[in-house]
Amino acid sequence: MQQSHPKFFDRDALLKCAKGELFGPGNAQLPAPPMLMMDRITDVSSDGGNSGAGHIKAELEVNSDLWFFPCHFPGNLVMPGCLMLDGLWQLTGFNLGWRSWEGSRMAMGVKEVKLVGMVHPRSALLTYHIEFKRIVNRRLKLGVADGEVQIDGKPVCQVKGLRVGLARA
């Protein structure tokens, strides 16, 4: 039952998930560093959020040593918007695995992406907020969600219709 699952996951737990050890072999995994786009998951549910379909929140400590800063626009260092989107996809798939749903995670699209700010090396804390709008629990497990990325409390990326599925090979 989801209520007995932890709601907080530190960096070690996220690395365990990347190795396929958190939800079991062949099930939802996070990517390994450097593509792992968060340091910790701070809250996760299967029934939270405004629609009652679940939510997930996570954080990334921003510093100038992050791998993408030196190569994305040398001289004007910013976090690529596609990595913010990937972080949202990663967390959406994590939530499905956390629900004990089986299958490999795959990003299946997004309806709308708005980049409304930038993440610079001098920023401090990036936060992800995802709210599920619809859940499909059939042969293909599917989460449809809206999400937002904030830097130091200010929005930088907003998405609608984020879709992630789990499918068995």
mmCIF file of N, CA and C in Angstrom, residues 39-146:
data_model
loop_
_atom_site.group_PDB
_atom_site.id
_atom_site.type_symbol
_atom_site.label_atom_id
_atom_site.label_comp_id
_atom_site.label_asym_id
_atom_site.label_seq_id
_atom_site.Cartn_x
_atom_site.Cartn_y
_atom_site.Cartn_z
ATOM 1 N N ASP A 39 18.783 16.119 -6.245
ATOM 2 C CA ASP A 39 19.564 15.620 -5.114
ATOM 3 C C ASP A 39 18.704 14.859 -4.121
ATOM 4 N N ARG A 40 17.428 15.190 -4.065
ATOM 5 C CA ARG A 40 16.537 14.534 -3.111
ATOM 6 C C ARG A 40 15.086 14.740 -3.546
ATOM 7 N N ILE A 41 14.255 13.803 -3.169
ATOM 8 C CA ILE A 41 12.809 13.921 -3.331
ATOM 9 C C ILE A 41 12.269 14.249 -1.946
ATOM 10 N N THR A 42 11.531 15.344 -1.842
ATOM 11 C CA THR A 42 11.088 15.819 -0.540
ATOM 12 C C THR A 42 9.671 15.413 -0.170
ATOM 13 N N ASP A 43 8.867 15.034 -1.161
ATOM 14 C CA ASP A 43 7.493 14.611 -0.868
ATOM 15 C C ASP A 43 6.934 13.898 -2.092
ATOM 16 N N VAL A 44 6.184 12.838 -1.838
ATOM 17 C CA VAL A 44 5.568 12.075 -2.920
ATOM 18 C C VAL A 44 4.275 11.465 -2.401
ATOM 19 N N SER A 45 3.241 11.451 -3.255
ATOM 20 C CA SER A 45 1.967 10.841 -2.857
ATOM 21 C C SER A 45 1.258 10.275 -4.079
ATOM 22 N N SER A 46 0.296 9.430 -3.806
ATOM 23 C CA SER A 46 -0.557 8.902 -4.874
ATOM 24 C C SER A 46 -1.947 9.527 -4.821
ATOM 25 N N ASP A 47 -2.201 10.385 -3.837
ATOM 26 C CA ASP A 47 -3.531 10.973 -3.701
ATOM 27 C C ASP A 47 -3.492 12.464 -3.352
ATOM 28 N N GLY A 48 -2.330 13.096 -3.416
ATOM 29 C CA GLY A 48 -2.219 14.519 -3.100
ATOM 30 C C GLY A 48 -2.488 15.394 -4.309
ATOM 31 N N GLY A 49 -2.242 16.672 -4.140
ATOM 32 C CA GLY A 49 -2.460 17.626 -5.220
ATOM 33 C C GLY A 49 -3.911 18.032 -5.340
ATOM 34 N N ASN A 50 -4.166 19.046 -6.155
ATOM 35 C CA ASN A 50 -5.524 19.575 -6.308
ATOM 36 C C ASN A 50 -6.499 18.564 -6.894
ATOM 37 N N SER A 51 -6.025 17.687 -7.773
ATOM 38 C CA SER A 51 -6.932 16.710 -8.403
ATOM 39 C C SER A 51 -7.021 15.414 -7.609
ATOM 40 N N GLY A 52 -6.201 15.259 -6.578
ATOM 41 C CA GLY A 52 -6.236 14.037 -5.768
ATOM 42 C C GLY A 52 -5.589 12.843 -6.439
ATOM 43 N N ALA A 53 -4.866 13.061 -7.549
ATOM 44 C CA ALA A 53 -4.239 11.957 -8.284
ATOM 45 C C ALA A 53 -2.778 11.753 -7.913
ATOM 46 N N GLY A 54 -2.230 12.596 -7.038
ATOM 47 C CA GLY A 54 -0.854 12.446 -6.587
ATOM 48 C C GLY A 54 0.011 13.632 -6.940
ATOM 49 N N HIS A 55 1.188 13.653 -6.319
ATOM 50 C CA HIS A 55 2.141 14.722 -6.586
ATOM 51 C C HIS A 55 3.542 14.225 -6.226
ATOM 52 N N ILE A 56 4.534 15.015 -6.603
ATOM 53 C CA ILE A 56 5.914 14.736 -6.216
ATOM 54 C C ILE A 56 6.687 16.050 -6.245
ATOM 55 N N LYS A 57 7.603 16.207 -5.281
ATOM 56 C CA LYS A 57 8.436 17.403 -5.178
ATOM 57 C C LYS A 57 9.879 16.968 -4.960
ATOM 58 N N ALA A 58 10.803 17.727 -5.533
ATOM 59 C CA ALA A 58 12.230 17.394 -5.398
ATOM 60 C C ALA A 58 13.060 18.658 -5.452
ATOM 61 N N GLU A 59 14.341 18.500 -5.098
ATOM 62 C CA GLU A 59 15.261 19.634 -5.066
ATOM 63 C C GLU A 59 16.611 19.272 -5.669
ATOM 64 N N LEU A 60 17.264 20.293 -6.225
ATOM 65 C CA LEU A 60 18.629 20.191 -6.718
ATOM 66 C C LEU A 60 19.395 21.391 -6.192
ATOM 67 N N GLU A 61 20.503 21.130 -5.493
ATOM 68 C CA GLU A 61 21.381 22.210 -5.048
ATOM 69 C C GLU A 61 22.176 22.687 -6.258
ATOM 70 N N VAL A 62 22.063 23.960 -6.566
ATOM 71 C CA VAL A 62 22.739 24.524 -7.737
ATOM 72 C C VAL A 62 24.097 25.083 -7.303
ATOM 73 N N ASN A 63 25.106 24.767 -8.106
ATOM 74 C CA ASN A 63 26.439 25.340 -7.895
ATOM 75 C C ASN A 63 27.161 25.388 -9.239
ATOM 76 N N SER A 64 28.223 26.121 -9.283
ATOM 77 C CA SER A 64 28.940 26.328 -10.548
ATOM 78 C C SER A 64 29.642 25.074 -11.051
ATOM 79 N N ASP A 65 29.729 24.019 -10.223
ATOM 80 C CA ASP A 65 30.375 22.768 -10.637
ATOM 81 C C ASP A 65 29.455 21.836 -11.420
ATOM 82 N N LEU A 66 28.189 22.168 -11.559
ATOM 83 C CA LEU A 66 27.286 21.288 -12.310
ATOM 84 C C LEU A 66 27.770 21.168 -13.756
ATOM 85 N N TRP A 67 27.720 19.957 -14.284
ATOM 86 C CA TRP A 67 28.370 19.607 -15.548
ATOM 87 C C TRP A 67 27.897 20.414 -16.742
ATOM 88 N N PHE A 68 26.652 20.855 -16.748
ATOM 89 C CA PHE A 68 26.113 21.499 -17.946
ATOM 90 C C PHE A 68 26.476 22.974 -18.058
ATOM 91 N N PHE A 69 26.848 23.636 -16.959
ATOM 92 C CA PHE A 69 27.143 25.067 -17.034
ATOM 93 C C PHE A 69 28.296 25.403 -17.980
ATOM 94 N N PRO A 70 29.446 24.724 -17.903
ATOM 95 C CA PRO A 70 30.553 25.115 -18.781
ATOM 96 C C PRO A 70 30.298 24.903 -20.276
ATOM 97 N N CYS A 71 29.386 23.990 -20.624
ATOM 98 C CA CYS A 71 29.206 23.680 -22.044
ATOM 99 C C CYS A 71 27.946 24.291 -22.652
ATOM 100 N N HIS A 72 27.035 24.813 -21.840
ATOM 101 C CA HIS A 72 25.814 25.400 -22.383
ATOM 102 C C HIS A 72 25.972 26.907 -22.405
ATOM 103 N N PHE A 73 26.178 27.441 -23.571
ATOM 104 C CA PHE A 73 26.417 28.860 -23.802
ATOM 105 C C PHE A 73 27.649 29.365 -23.045
ATOM 106 N N PRO A 74 28.849 28.912 -23.448
ATOM 107 C CA PRO A 74 30.066 29.433 -22.808
ATOM 108 C C PRO A 74 30.056 30.960 -22.777
ATOM 109 N N GLY A 75 30.356 31.501 -21.623
ATOM 110 C CA GLY A 75 30.318 32.945 -21.435
ATOM 111 C C GLY A 75 28.985 33.455 -20.935
ATOM 112 N N ASN A 76 27.939 32.674 -21.089
ATOM 113 C CA ASN A 76 26.602 33.018 -20.580
ATOM 114 C C ASN A 76 26.002 31.739 -20.013
ATOM 115 N N LEU A 77 26.510 31.302 -18.886
ATOM 116 C CA LEU A 77 26.202 29.992 -18.329
ATOM 117 C C LEU A 77 24.774 29.923 -17.793
ATOM 118 N N VAL A 78 23.983 29.004 -18.358
ATOM 119 C CA VAL A 78 22.617 28.758 -17.894
ATOM 120 C C VAL A 78 22.326 27.268 -17.991
ATOM 121 N N MET A 79 21.370 26.819 -17.204
ATOM 122 C CA MET A 79 20.920 25.426 -17.274
ATOM 123 C C MET A 79 20.033 25.256 -18.503
ATOM 124 N N PRO A 80 20.286 24.243 -19.320
ATOM 125 C CA PRO A 80 19.427 24.011 -20.483
ATOM 126 C C PRO A 80 17.979 23.731 -20.068
ATOM 127 N N GLY A 81 17.037 24.321 -20.777
ATOM 128 C CA GLY A 81 15.622 24.072 -20.493
ATOM 129 C C GLY A 81 15.254 22.609 -20.664
ATOM 130 N N CYS A 82 15.909 21.924 -21.614
ATOM 131 C CA CYS A 82 15.594 20.510 -21.832
ATOM 132 C C CYS A 82 15.955 19.671 -20.607
ATOM 133 N N LEU A 83 16.947 20.097 -19.810
ATOM 134 C CA LEU A 83 17.288 19.358 -18.591
ATOM 135 C C LEU A 83 16.259 19.590 -17.491
ATOM 136 N N MET A 84 15.658 20.770 -17.462
ATOM 137 C CA MET A 84 14.563 21.013 -16.511
ATOM 138 C C MET A 84 13.393 20.096 -16.851
ATOM 139 N N LEU A 85 13.069 20.024 -18.136
ATOM 140 C CA LEU A 85 11.989 19.152 -18.588
ATOM 141 C C LEU A 85 12.319 17.696 -18.272
ATOM 142 N N ASP A 86 13.555 17.281 -18.511
ATOM 143 C CA ASP A 86 13.933 15.904 -18.221
ATOM 144 C C ASP A 86 13.799 15.602 -16.733
ATOM 145 N N GLY A 87 14.152 16.557 -15.871
ATOM 146 C CA GLY A 87 13.970 16.367 -14.436
ATOM 147 C C GLY A 87 12.511 16.117 -14.082
ATOM 148 N N LEU A 88 11.602 16.837 -14.726
ATOM 149 C CA LEU A 88 10.167 16.628 -14.497
ATOM 150 C C LEU A 88 9.738 15.245 -14.971
ATOM 151 N N TRP A 89 10.230 14.816 -16.139
ATOM 152 C CA TRP A 89 9.927 13.464 -16.624
ATOM 153 C C TRP A 89 10.480 12.414 -15.658
ATOM 154 N N GLN A 90 11.709 12.608 -15.185
ATOM 155 C CA GLN A 90 12.320 11.655 -14.258
ATOM 156 C C GLN A 90 11.444 11.469 -13.020
ATOM 157 N N LEU A 91 10.980 12.567 -12.455
ATOM 158 C CA LEU A 91 10.185 12.498 -11.233
ATOM 159 C C LEU A 91 8.803 11.916 -11.466
ATOM 160 N N THR A 92 8.213 12.203 -12.612
ATOM 161 C CA THR A 92 6.909 11.628 -12.933
ATOM 162 C C THR A 92 7.009 10.106 -12.993
ATOM 163 N N GLY A 93 8.049 9.599 -13.661
ATOM 164 C CA GLY A 93 8.267 8.153 -13.716
ATOM 165 C C GLY A 93 8.580 7.567 -12.351
ATOM 166 N N PHE A 94 9.330 8.290 -11.529
ATOM 167 C CA PHE A 94 9.633 7.833 -10.175
ATOM 168 C C PHE A 94 8.341 7.630 -9.388
ATOM 169 N N ASN A 95 7.410 8.587 -9.510
ATOM 170 C CA ASN A 95 6.147 8.469 -8.786
ATOM 171 C C ASN A 95 5.400 7.200 -9.178
ATOM 172 N N LEU A 96 5.414 6.851 -10.465
ATOM 173 C CA LEU A 96 4.724 5.631 -10.909
ATOM 174 C C LEU A 96 5.383 4.391 -10.319
ATOM 175 N N GLY A 97 6.713 4.357 -10.292
ATOM 176 C CA GLY A 97 7.408 3.236 -9.663
ATOM 177 C C GLY A 97 7.159 3.183 -8.172
ATOM 178 N N TRP A 98 7.106 4.325 -7.525
ATOM 179 C CA TRP A 98 6.827 4.430 -6.101
ATOM 180 C C TRP A 98 5.457 3.847 -5.758
ATOM 181 N N ARG A 99 4.528 3.911 -6.710
ATOM 182 C CA ARG A 99 3.185 3.349 -6.514
ATOM 183 C C ARG A 99 3.190 1.813 -6.581
ATOM 184 N N SER A 100 4.371 1.233 -6.781
ATOM 185 C CA SER A 100 4.549 -0.223 -6.933
ATOM 186 C C SER A 100 4.060 -0.727 -8.278
ATOM 187 N N TRP A 101 3.975 0.149 -9.264
ATOM 188 C CA TRP A 101 3.604 -0.251 -10.601
ATOM 189 C C TRP A 101 4.841 -0.784 -11.304
ATOM 190 N N GLU A 102 4.670 -1.852 -12.032
ATOM 191 C CA GLU A 102 5.793 -2.495 -12.698
ATOM 192 C C GLU A 102 5.927 -2.026 -14.131
ATOM 193 N N GLY A 103 7.166 -2.071 -14.620
ATOM 194 C CA GLY A 103 7.460 -1.703 -16.000
ATOM 195 C C GLY A 103 8.563 -0.676 -16.068
ATOM 196 N N SER A 104 9.164 -0.576 -17.239
ATOM 197 C CA SER A 104 10.232 0.398 -17.481
ATOM 198 C C SER A 104 9.637 1.755 -17.793
ATOM 199 N N ARG A 105 10.290 2.783 -17.308
ATOM 200 C CA ARG A 105 9.824 4.162 -17.459
ATOM 201 C C ARG A 105 10.174 4.691 -18.840
ATOM 202 N N MET A 106 9.230 5.448 -19.423
ATOM 203 C CA MET A 106 9.528 6.110 -20.696
ATOM 204 C C MET A 106 8.753 7.420 -20.783
ATOM 205 N N ALA A 107 9.460 8.477 -21.162
ATOM 206 C CA ALA A 107 8.813 9.755 -21.425
ATOM 207 C C ALA A 107 7.970 9.596 -22.686
ATOM 208 N N MET A 108 6.746 10.103 -22.641
ATOM 209 C CA MET A 108 5.832 9.932 -23.771
ATOM 210 C C MET A 108 5.347 11.255 -24.356
ATOM 211 N N GLY A 109 5.875 12.356 -23.863
ATOM 212 C CA GLY A 109 5.530 13.640 -24.456
ATOM 213 C C GLY A 109 5.152 14.680 -23.425
ATOM 214 N N VAL A 110 4.882 15.862 -23.955
ATOM 215 C CA VAL A 110 4.429 16.996 -23.151
ATOM 216 C C VAL A 110 3.616 17.887 -24.079
ATOM 217 N N LYS A 111 2.533 18.411 -23.572
ATOM 218 C CA LYS A 111 1.650 19.235 -24.392
ATOM 219 C C LYS A 111 2.177 20.662 -24.544
ATOM 220 N N GLU A 112 2.679 21.243 -23.448
ATOM 221 C CA GLU A 112 3.096 22.642 -23.478
ATOM 222 C C GLU A 112 4.270 22.862 -22.538
ATOM 223 N N VAL A 113 5.283 23.598 -23.002
ATOM 224 C CA VAL A 113 6.440 23.964 -22.185
ATOM 225 C C VAL A 113 6.635 25.461 -22.296
ATOM 226 N N LYS A 114 6.755 26.133 -21.153
ATOM 227 C CA LYS A 114 7.055 27.561 -21.124
ATOM 228 C C LYS A 114 8.302 27.757 -20.284
ATOM 229 N N LEU A 115 9.326 28.347 -20.874
ATOM 230 C CA LEU A 115 10.527 28.719 -20.141
ATOM 231 C C LEU A 115 10.379 30.194 -19.791
ATOM 232 N N VAL A 116 10.301 30.479 -18.494
ATOM 233 C CA VAL A 116 9.973 31.835 -18.049
ATOM 234 C C VAL A 116 11.082 32.469 -17.209
ATOM 235 N N GLY A 117 12.227 31.815 -17.132
ATOM 236 C CA GLY A 117 13.354 32.333 -16.373
ATOM 237 C C GLY A 117 14.584 31.490 -16.645
ATOM 238 N N MET A 118 15.693 31.821 -15.973
ATOM 239 C CA MET A 118 16.947 31.090 -16.192
ATOM 240 C C MET A 118 17.568 30.659 -14.871
ATOM 241 N N VAL A 119 18.293 29.554 -14.960
ATOM 242 C CA VAL A 119 19.054 29.042 -13.819
ATOM 243 C C VAL A 119 20.521 29.319 -14.110
ATOM 244 N N HIS A 120 21.155 30.108 -13.258
ATOM 245 C CA HIS A 120 22.560 30.488 -13.393
ATOM 246 C C HIS A 120 23.380 29.805 -12.298
ATOM 247 N N PRO A 121 24.692 29.721 -12.445
ATOM 248 C CA PRO A 121 25.530 29.118 -11.403
ATOM 249 C C PRO A 121 25.425 29.822 -10.048
ATOM 250 N N ARG A 122 25.045 31.079 -10.031
ATOM 251 C CA ARG A 122 24.918 31.805 -8.761
ATOM 252 C C ARG A 122 23.585 31.511 -8.059
ATOM 253 N N SER A 123 22.692 30.764 -8.718
ATOM 254 C CA SER A 123 21.429 30.353 -8.097
ATOM 255 C C SER A 123 21.730 29.377 -6.965
ATOM 256 N N ALA A 124 20.770 29.155 -6.097
ATOM 257 C CA ALA A 124 21.008 28.284 -4.941
ATOM 258 C C ALA A 124 20.203 26.988 -4.970
ATOM 259 N N LEU A 125 18.869 27.082 -5.051
ATOM 260 C CA LEU A 125 18.042 25.884 -4.920
ATOM 261 C C LEU A 125 17.009 25.807 -6.033
ATOM 262 N N LEU A 126 17.072 24.726 -6.806
ATOM 263 C CA LEU A 126 16.092 24.440 -7.849
ATOM 264 C C LEU A 126 15.084 23.461 -7.263
ATOM 265 N N THR A 127 13.804 23.761 -7.426
ATOM 266 C CA THR A 127 12.757 22.858 -6.921
ATOM 267 C C THR A 127 11.842 22.440 -8.067
ATOM 268 N N TYR A 128 11.419 21.196 -8.010
ATOM 269 C CA TYR A 128 10.467 20.626 -8.963
ATOM 270 C C TYR A 128 9.153 20.380 -8.228
ATOM 271 N N HIS A 129 8.059 20.739 -8.867
ATOM 272 C CA HIS A 129 6.720 20.477 -8.326
ATOM 273 C C HIS A 129 5.898 19.832 -9.446
ATOM 274 N N ILE A 130 5.367 18.652 -9.186
ATOM 275 C CA ILE A 130 4.563 17.955 -10.190
ATOM 276 C C ILE A 130 3.242 17.557 -9.559
ATOM 277 N N GLU A 131 2.158 17.857 -10.273
ATOM 278 C CA GLU A 131 0.829 17.485 -9.838
ATOM 279 C C GLU A 131 0.176 16.624 -10.911
ATOM 280 N N PHE A 132 -0.211 15.418 -10.520
ATOM 281 C CA PHE A 132 -0.849 14.512 -11.473
ATOM 282 C C PHE A 132 -2.282 14.948 -11.730
ATOM 283 N N LYS A 133 -2.652 14.928 -13.001
ATOM 284 C CA LYS A 133 -4.012 15.269 -13.416
ATOM 285 C C LYS A 133 -4.820 14.018 -13.736
ATOM 286 N N ARG A 134 -4.103 12.996 -14.215
ATOM 287 C CA ARG A 134 -4.783 11.757 -14.599
ATOM 288 C C ARG A 134 -3.808 10.605 -14.443
ATOM 289 N N ILE A 135 -4.341 9.473 -14.013
ATOM 290 C CA ILE A 135 -3.568 8.242 -13.846
ATOM 291 C C ILE A 135 -4.305 7.122 -14.578
ATOM 292 N N VAL A 136 -3.573 6.363 -15.374
ATOM 293 C CA VAL A 136 -4.145 5.209 -16.069
ATOM 294 C C VAL A 136 -3.390 3.980 -15.584
ATOM 295 N N ASN A 137 -4.111 3.032 -15.011
ATOM 296 C CA ASN A 137 -3.504 1.813 -14.477
ATOM 297 C C ASN A 137 -4.050 0.602 -15.233
ATOM 298 N N ARG A 138 -3.566 0.433 -16.444
ATOM 299 C CA ARG A 138 -3.927 -0.710 -17.278
ATOM 300 C C ARG A 138 -2.645 -1.433 -17.640
ATOM 301 N N ARG A 139 -2.650 -2.127 -18.775
ATOM 302 C CA ARG A 139 -1.413 -2.792 -19.200
ATOM 303 C C ARG A 139 -0.282 -1.765 -19.312
ATOM 304 N N LEU A 140 -0.572 -0.634 -19.958
ATOM 305 C CA LEU A 140 0.352 0.506 -19.961
ATOM 306 C C LEU A 140 -0.049 1.391 -18.788
ATOM 307 N N LYS A 141 0.872 1.629 -17.897
ATOM 308 C CA LYS A 141 0.650 2.541 -16.775
ATOM 309 C C LYS A 141 1.032 3.932 -17.264
ATOM 310 N N LEU A 142 0.191 4.913 -17.012
ATOM 311 C CA LEU A 142 0.423 6.243 -17.552
ATOM 312 C C LEU A 142 0.108 7.303 -16.509
ATOM 313 N N GLY A 143 1.015 8.253 -16.375
ATOM 314 C CA GLY A 143 0.775 9.421 -15.539
ATOM 315 C C GLY A 143 0.759 10.657 -16.412
ATOM 316 N N VAL A 144 -0.268 11.478 -16.251
ATOM 317 C CA VAL A 144 -0.370 12.750 -16.952
ATOM 318 C C VAL A 144 -0.348 13.833 -15.883
ATOM 319 N N ALA A 145 0.557 14.782 -16.029
ATOM 320 C CA ALA A 145 0.755 15.759 -14.961
ATOM 321 C C ALA A 145 1.093 17.137 -15.511
ATOM 322 N N ASP A 146 0.946 18.124 -14.648
ATOM 323 C CA ASP A 146 1.455 19.467 -14.894
ATOM 324 C C ASP A 146 2.605 19.673 -13.918
#
